């Protein structure tokens, strides 16, 4: 048994234990070993377990199976799909398709709970919910939804597996920032959404793709951009006025149904009052621990027209242009809390943020712009265009600059809401 496998599996550990004991017994008492199998068989009692229903059987099996861990929802779905395709003599084709799905989802999805395949079924579930015009903010458990009346009807439809494959490949191309499939302007919007304060955007985008795709699984670029802009504006704004992903369910689920009806996503019943929203975003505390903080500064980075597409593989941190350490040492801010407002925060590569975080502005600039070491080694600066502009335009970054930049960000975001018709008349 593979030692690495033994470290991961309780069953493998048990297997290895008995193998070692049997080997030792065979070595020490070879003449008695012939009696060992009979001894085991004569003293083992196998008890049958009767289950009243399939659900009961699954609950029992979920606690004890060949992997030594509970069955995932995708395991149950796989069994149903296997049964369905076997009835048509296509089990080998199904097995190959499933292996491919497993590979794609393992590369693309990294859910906190459940398996990568569970995540794919979850995203597809929202499409099927929308088809059924389900707007309820109460979401059924994944397994319960697919189970339906107990016969798993969705999994016994020929379109389901091919739909899952199409959806998986769509998200694979999003994850790989596939330029043959998406234009630069689409990929930039998808990059911003990858820093969304919650994952709701992935569900409504899955519904949009499934409905609007053509026979080649392509979607019209300009309409897709309008959709991405609208959901970005709404999700960002709603995270400030109605924090928490649960509050998003009512407006987003309603828009999913509108997509299926061929209507544009507008969030017309959930528009914002400009005056009230300005007050809310101005008074909002953008702590680094709040996901919306990084969401906002990522969105802001791409409001600069010459900002190039950034790689999803690059890790970015929140950089304080006016360092918190400087505030504590110099005590030069009239309002110490201004160091934490959006006007003082910017997206910065993690490798640079580690070096630049505690320096004065004049010392930070070289990390923002890049520099040559005493040994002649070139050190690349940040890919964030605004940081290059700030580095070239300012000799210092003061409290006044923080406040002015903060106002500019807020004004621009309110204008973004207006451009997407999300403000009340």
Coordinates of C-alpha atoms in Angstrom, one line a residue:
X1 CA 0.0 0.0 0.0
X2 CA 1.3 3.5 -0.9
X3 CA 2.7 5.1 2.2
X4 CA 1.4 8.6 1.0
X5 CA -2.1 7.1 0.6
X6 CA -1.9 5.6 4.1
X7 CA -1.3 9.1 5.5
X8 CA -4.5 10.4 4.0
X9 CA -6.9 7.5 4.5
X10 CA -8.1 5.8 7.6
X11 CA -8.9 2.7 5.6
X12 CA -5.4 2.6 4.2
X13 CA -4.0 2.8 7.7
X14 CA -6.2 -0.1 8.9
X15 CA -5.2 -2.1 5.8
X16 CA -1.5 -1.5 6.4
X17 CA -1.9 -2.5 10.1
X18 CA -3.4 -5.9 9.2
X19 CA -0.9 -6.5 6.4
X20 CA 2.0 -5.9 8.8
X21 CA 0.4 -8.2 11.5
X22 CA -0.3 -11.0 8.9
X23 CA 3.3 -10.7 7.5
X24 CA 4.7 -11.0 11.1
X25 CA 2.5 -14.0 11.8
X26 CA 3.5 -15.7 8.6
X27 CA 7.2 -15.2 9.4
X28 CA 7.1 -16.3 13.0
X29 CA 4.5 -19.2 12.7
X30 CA 4.6 -20.4 9.0
X31 CA 3.3 -23.9 9.9
X32 CA 0.2 -22.4 11.6
X33 CA -0.7 -20.0 8.8
X34 CA -2.8 -22.5 6.9
X35 CA -5.2 -22.5 9.8
X36 CA -5.5 -18.7 9.9
X37 CA -8.2 -18.2 7.1
X38 CA -10.4 -20.9 8.6
X39 CA -10.1 -19.3 12.0
X40 CA -11.1 -15.9 10.7
X41 CA -14.1 -17.3 8.7
X42 CA -15.4 -19.4 11.6
X43 CA -15.3 -16.4 14.0
X44 CA -16.6 -13.6 11.7
X45 CA -20.2 -12.6 11.8
X46 CA -21.6 -10.6 8.9
X47 CA -24.8 -8.7 9.7
X48 CA -27.0 -7.5 6.9
X49 CA -28.3 -3.9 7.1
X50 CA -31.8 -3.3 5.8
X51 CA -32.7 0.2 4.7
X52 CA -36.3 1.4 4.3
X53 CA -35.5 3.8 1.5
X54 CA -32.7 5.0 -0.8
X55 CA -32.2 8.1 1.4
X56 CA -31.7 5.9 4.5
X57 CA -29.2 3.7 2.6
X58 CA -27.3 6.7 1.5
X59 CA -27.1 8.1 5.0
X60 CA -25.8 4.8 6.3
X61 CA -23.3 4.5 3.4
X62 CA -22.2 8.1 3.8
X63 CA -20.7 7.2 7.2
X64 CA -18.8 4.3 5.9
X65 CA -17.6 3.8 2.4
X66 CA -14.5 2.8 0.4
X67 CA -12.8 6.2 0.8
X68 CA -13.3 6.4 4.5
X69 CA -15.1 9.7 4.3
X70 CA -18.7 10.9 3.8
X71 CA -20.1 10.7 0.3
X72 CA -20.2 14.1 -1.5
X73 CA -23.4 15.2 -3.3
X74 CA -21.4 14.7 -6.6
X75 CA -20.9 11.0 -5.6
X76 CA -24.6 10.5 -5.5
X77 CA -25.1 12.4 -8.7
X78 CA -22.4 10.3 -10.4
X79 CA -24.2 7.1 -9.4
X80 CA -27.5 8.3 -10.9
X81 CA -25.8 9.5 -14.1
X82 CA -23.9 6.2 -14.4
X83 CA -27.2 4.3 -14.0
X84 CA -28.9 6.4 -16.6
X85 CA -26.1 6.1 -19.2
X86 CA -25.6 2.4 -18.5
X87 CA -29.2 1.8 -19.5
X88 CA -28.3 3.1 -23.0
X89 CA -25.1 1.1 -23.2
X90 CA -23.0 4.3 -22.8
X91 CA -21.4 3.8 -19.5
X92 CA -17.8 3.9 -20.9
X93 CA -18.5 7.2 -22.6
X94 CA -20.0 8.5 -19.3
X95 CA -17.0 7.4 -17.3
X96 CA -14.6 9.2 -19.7
X97 CA -16.8 12.4 -19.6
X98 CA -16.9 12.3 -15.8
X99 CA -13.2 11.9 -15.5
X100 CA -12.7 15.0 -17.7
X101 CA -15.3 16.9 -15.6
X102 CA -13.5 15.9 -12.4
X103 CA -10.2 17.1 -13.8
X104 CA -11.5 20.5 -15.0
X105 CA -13.4 21.2 -11.8
X106 CA -10.4 20.3 -9.6
X107 CA -8.3 22.8 -11.5
X108 CA -10.9 25.6 -11.5
X109 CA -13.0 25.4 -8.3
X110 CA -11.6 25.5 -4.8
X111 CA -14.7 25.7 -2.5
X112 CA -14.5 26.1 1.2
X113 CA -17.1 23.4 1.7
X114 CA -17.9 20.4 -0.5
X115 CA -16.0 19.2 -3.5
X116 CA -15.1 21.0 -6.8
X117 CA -17.7 18.9 -8.6
X118 CA -20.3 19.9 -6.0
X119 CA -19.5 23.5 -6.9
X120 CA -20.2 22.8 -10.6
X121 CA -23.5 21.2 -9.7
X122 CA -24.3 24.2 -7.5
X123 CA -23.7 26.7 -10.3
X124 CA -25.8 24.7 -12.7
X125 CA -28.6 24.4 -10.1
X126 CA -29.2 28.1 -10.3
X127 CA -29.8 27.8 -14.0
X128 CA -32.3 25.1 -13.5
X129 CA -33.9 27.1 -10.6
X130 CA -34.3 30.1 -13.0
X131 CA -35.8 27.9 -15.7
X132 CA -38.4 26.9 -13.1
X133 CA -38.9 30.6 -12.2
X134 CA -37.9 30.0 -8.6
X135 CA -37.3 33.4 -6.9
X136 CA -37.5 32.2 -3.3
X137 CA -34.6 33.3 -1.2
X138 CA -34.7 30.0 0.5
X139 CA -32.4 27.7 -1.3
X140 CA -32.8 23.9 -1.1
X141 CA -29.8 21.8 -0.2
X142 CA -28.0 20.7 -3.3
X143 CA -28.8 17.0 -3.1
X144 CA -32.4 17.7 -2.3
X145 CA -32.8 19.9 -5.3
X146 CA -31.5 17.3 -7.8
X147 CA -33.4 14.5 -6.0
X148 CA -36.7 16.1 -6.9
X149 CA -39.5 13.6 -6.3
X150 CA -36.9 11.0 -5.3
X151 CA -36.0 9.8 -8.8
X152 CA -33.4 12.5 -9.7
X153 CA -35.3 13.6 -12.8
X154 CA -32.7 16.3 -13.8
X155 CA -30.0 13.7 -13.9
X156 CA -32.0 11.5 -16.2
X157 CA -32.2 14.0 -19.0
X158 CA -29.8 13.8 -21.9
X159 CA -29.1 17.5 -21.9
X160 CA -27.9 17.7 -18.3
X161 CA -24.4 16.2 -18.7
X162 CA -23.6 18.1 -21.8
X163 CA -24.8 21.3 -20.1
X164 CA -22.5 20.6 -17.1
X165 CA -19.6 20.1 -19.5
X166 CA -20.3 23.4 -21.3
X167 CA -20.5 25.2 -18.0
X168 CA -17.3 23.6 -16.6
X169 CA -15.4 24.6 -19.8
X170 CA -16.8 28.2 -19.5
X171 CA -15.4 28.6 -16.0
X172 CA -12.2 26.9 -17.0
X173 CA -11.7 29.6 -19.7
X174 CA -12.6 32.3 -17.2
X175 CA -10.0 30.9 -14.7
X176 CA -7.4 30.6 -17.4
X177 CA -8.2 34.1 -18.8
X178 CA -8.5 32.5 -22.2
X179 CA -7.8 35.2 -24.8
X180 CA -9.2 33.0 -27.7
X181 CA -12.6 33.0 -26.0
X182 CA -12.7 36.4 -24.3
X183 CA -11.7 39.9 -25.3
X184 CA -9.4 42.0 -23.2
X185 CA -12.3 44.2 -22.0
X186 CA -14.3 41.1 -20.9
X187 CA -11.3 39.6 -19.1
X188 CA -10.7 42.9 -17.2
X189 CA -14.3 42.9 -16.0
X190 CA -14.0 39.2 -14.9
X191 CA -10.8 40.0 -13.1
X192 CA -12.5 42.7 -11.1
X193 CA -15.3 40.3 -10.3
X194 CA -12.8 37.7 -9.0
X195 CA -12.4 40.1 -6.1
X196 CA -16.1 40.4 -5.4
X197 CA -17.2 40.5 -1.8
X198 CA -19.0 37.2 -2.2
X199 CA -19.6 34.4 -4.7
X200 CA -23.1 35.4 -5.8
X201 CA -21.7 36.8 -9.1
X202 CA -20.6 33.3 -10.2
X203 CA -24.2 32.0 -9.9
X204 CA -25.9 34.7 -11.9
X205 CA -23.1 34.7 -14.5
X206 CA -23.6 30.9 -14.9
X207 CA -27.3 31.5 -15.6
X208 CA -26.4 34.3 -18.1
X209 CA -23.9 32.0 -19.9
X210 CA -26.3 29.0 -20.0
X211 CA -29.1 31.1 -21.4
X212 CA -27.2 33.4 -23.9
X213 CA -24.7 30.9 -25.3
X214 CA -24.9 30.0 -29.0
X215 CA -24.4 26.6 -30.5
X216 CA -20.6 27.1 -30.1
X217 CA -21.0 28.1 -26.5
X218 CA -20.1 31.7 -27.3
X219 CA -21.8 34.8 -26.0
X220 CA -22.1 38.2 -27.5
X221 CA -19.4 40.4 -26.2
X222 CA -21.0 43.8 -25.8
X223 CA -24.1 42.5 -24.1
X224 CA -21.9 40.4 -21.8
X225 CA -19.9 43.5 -20.8
X226 CA -23.0 45.4 -20.0
X227 CA -24.2 42.5 -17.8
X228 CA -20.8 42.3 -16.0
X229 CA -20.8 46.0 -15.4
X230 CA -24.3 46.0 -14.0
X231 CA -23.8 43.1 -11.6
X232 CA -20.4 44.6 -10.5
X233 CA -22.0 47.9 -9.7
X234 CA -25.0 46.4 -7.9
X235 CA -23.1 43.8 -5.9
X236 CA -20.4 46.3 -4.8
X237 CA -23.0 48.9 -3.8
X238 CA -25.3 46.3 -2.0
X239 CA -22.4 45.1 0.0
X240 CA -22.2 48.5 1.6
X241 CA -26.0 49.1 2.1
X242 CA -27.0 45.5 2.9
X243 CA -23.9 43.6 4.0
X244 CA -23.9 39.8 3.8
X245 CA -24.4 37.4 0.9
X246 CA -27.9 36.3 2.2
X247 CA -29.3 39.8 1.6
X248 CA -28.3 39.5 -2.1
X249 CA -30.5 36.5 -2.7
X250 CA -33.8 38.3 -3.2
X251 CA -32.6 40.8 -5.9
X252 CA -30.2 38.4 -7.6
X253 CA -32.6 35.4 -7.8
X254 CA -35.2 37.7 -9.3
X255 CA -32.8 38.8 -12.0
X256 CA -31.9 35.2 -12.8
X257 CA -35.5 34.6 -13.7
X258 CA -35.5 37.8 -15.9
X259 CA -32.5 36.4 -17.7
X260 CA -34.4 33.2 -18.6
X261 CA -37.2 35.3 -19.9
X262 CA -34.8 37.1 -22.3
X263 CA -34.9 40.4 -20.3
X264 CA -31.8 42.5 -19.4
X265 CA -30.5 42.5 -15.9
X266 CA -31.4 45.9 -14.4
X267 CA -32.2 45.4 -10.7
X268 CA -35.0 47.9 -11.3
X269 CA -36.8 47.1 -8.0
X270 CA -33.7 47.7 -6.0
X271 CA -32.2 51.0 -7.2
X272 CA -30.3 53.3 -4.8
X273 CA -31.0 56.8 -3.7
X274 CA -28.0 58.8 -4.7
X275 CA -28.1 61.1 -1.6
X276 CA -28.5 58.3 0.8
X277 CA -25.9 56.1 -0.9
X278 CA -23.3 58.9 -0.9
X279 CA -23.8 59.2 2.8
X280 CA -23.5 55.5 3.4
X281 CA -20.3 55.0 1.3
X282 CA -18.7 58.1 2.8
X283 CA -19.3 56.9 6.3
X284 CA -18.5 53.3 5.7
X285 CA -15.5 52.0 7.5
X286 CA -13.3 50.2 4.9
X287 CA -11.4 47.9 7.2
X288 CA -8.9 45.5 5.5
X289 CA -10.9 42.7 7.1
X290 CA -13.9 43.5 5.0
X291 CA -14.0 41.9 1.6
X292 CA -15.6 44.9 0.0
X293 CA -12.5 47.0 0.7
X294 CA -10.3 45.0 -1.7
X295 CA -13.3 44.8 -4.1
X296 CA -13.5 48.6 -4.3
X297 CA -9.8 49.2 -4.8
X298 CA -9.7 46.5 -7.5
X299 CA -12.6 48.1 -9.3
X300 CA -10.8 51.5 -9.0
X301 CA -7.6 50.2 -10.4
X302 CA -9.4 49.4 -13.7
X303 CA -11.0 52.8 -14.0
X304 CA -7.7 53.9 -15.5
X305 CA -8.0 53.3 -19.2
X306 CA -4.4 52.2 -19.7
X307 CA -4.5 49.6 -16.9
X308 CA -3.5 46.3 -18.5
X309 CA -5.1 43.0 -17.6
X310 CA -3.6 41.4 -14.5
X311 CA -3.0 37.7 -13.9
X312 CA -5.4 35.8 -11.6
X313 CA -2.3 34.0 -10.4
X314 CA -0.6 37.1 -9.0
X315 CA -1.4 37.7 -5.4
X316 CA -2.4 41.3 -4.5
X317 CA -2.6 43.0 -1.1
X318 CA -4.1 46.2 0.2
X319 CA -1.4 48.9 0.3
X320 CA -1.6 52.0 2.5
X321 CA 0.0 54.7 0.4
X322 CA 0.5 56.8 3.5
X323 CA 1.9 54.1 5.8
X324 CA 0.2 53.2 9.1
X325 CA 3.6 53.0 10.7
X326 CA 4.3 56.6 9.5
X327 CA 1.0 57.8 11.0
X328 CA 2.0 56.2 14.4
X329 CA 5.5 57.7 14.4
X330 CA 4.9 61.2 12.9
X331 CA 1.4 61.7 14.3
X332 CA 0.9 64.2 11.5
X333 CA -2.7 63.4 10.5
X334 CA -5.4 65.7 11.8
X335 CA -7.7 62.6 11.7
X336 CA -5.7 59.4 12.3
X337 CA -8.6 57.4 10.8
X338 CA -7.9 58.9 7.4
X339 CA -5.2 56.3 7.0
X340 CA -7.9 53.7 6.6
X341 CA -10.2 55.3 4.1
X342 CA -10.3 54.3 0.4
X343 CA -8.3 57.3 -0.6
X344 CA -5.3 55.9 1.1
X345 CA -5.6 52.3 -0.2
X346 CA -4.5 50.8 -3.5
X347 CA -4.0 47.3 -4.9
X348 CA -0.3 46.2 -4.8
X349 CA 1.4 42.9 -5.6
X350 CA 2.1 41.0 -2.4
X351 CA 5.9 40.7 -3.2
X352 CA 6.1 44.5 -3.3
X353 CA 3.7 45.2 -0.4
X354 CA 5.9 43.2 2.0
X355 CA 8.8 45.6 1.2
X356 CA 6.9 48.9 0.8
X357 CA 4.4 48.7 3.6
X358 CA 6.2 50.6 6.4
X359 CA 8.2 53.1 4.4
X360 CA 7.7 56.9 3.9
X361 CA 6.3 57.8 0.5
X362 CA 9.6 58.9 -0.9
X363 CA 11.0 55.4 -0.1
X364 CA 7.9 53.6 -1.4
X365 CA 8.2 55.1 -4.8
X366 CA 11.1 53.0 -5.9
X367 CA 9.1 49.8 -5.2
X368 CA 6.1 51.2 -7.0
X369 CA 8.1 52.2 -10.1
X370 CA 10.9 49.6 -10.0
X371 CA 14.6 50.2 -9.6
X372 CA 18.1 48.8 -10.2
X373 CA 20.1 47.4 -7.3
X374 CA 23.7 48.3 -6.6
X375 CA 24.6 45.0 -8.3
X376 CA 22.8 46.0 -11.5
X377 CA 19.8 43.8 -10.9
X378 CA 16.5 45.1 -12.3
X379 CA 13.6 45.0 -9.9
X380 CA 10.2 45.3 -11.5
X381 CA 7.7 47.8 -10.2
X382 CA 4.0 47.4 -9.8
X383 CA 1.6 46.6 -12.7
X384 CA -0.9 49.0 -11.1
X385 CA -0.9 52.0 -13.5
X386 CA -2.3 54.4 -10.9
X387 CA 0.7 53.8 -8.7
X388 CA 3.1 54.8 -11.5
X389 CA 1.0 57.9 -12.0
X390 CA 1.1 58.8 -8.3
X391 CA 4.9 58.1 -8.1
X392 CA 5.5 60.5 -11.0
X393 CA 3.1 63.2 -9.9
X394 CA 3.7 63.5 -6.1
X395 CA 6.8 64.3 -4.1
X396 CA 4.8 63.3 -1.0
X397 CA 1.4 61.8 -0.4
X398 CA -0.3 63.9 2.3
X399 CA -3.6 63.8 4.2
X400 CA -5.0 66.3 1.7
X401 CA -4.1 63.9 -1.1
X402 CA -5.8 61.1 0.7
X403 CA -9.0 63.0 1.1
X404 CA -9.0 64.3 -2.5
X405 CA -8.4 60.8 -3.8
X406 CA -11.1 59.4 -1.6
X407 CA -13.7 61.9 -3.0
X408 CA -12.6 61.0 -6.5
X409 CA -13.1 57.3 -5.9
X410 CA -16.6 57.8 -4.3
X411 CA -17.7 60.2 -7.1
X412 CA -16.5 57.8 -9.8
X413 CA -18.4 54.9 -8.2
X414 CA -21.6 56.9 -7.9
X415 CA -21.2 57.7 -11.6
X416 CA -20.7 54.0 -12.3
X417 CA -24.0 53.3 -10.6
X418 CA -25.6 56.1 -12.7
X419 CA -24.1 54.7 -15.9
X420 CA -25.7 51.3 -15.1
X421 CA -29.0 53.0 -14.3
X422 CA -28.9 51.8 -10.7
X423 CA -29.8 55.2 -9.2
X424 CA -33.4 56.3 -8.6
X425 CA -34.6 59.2 -10.7

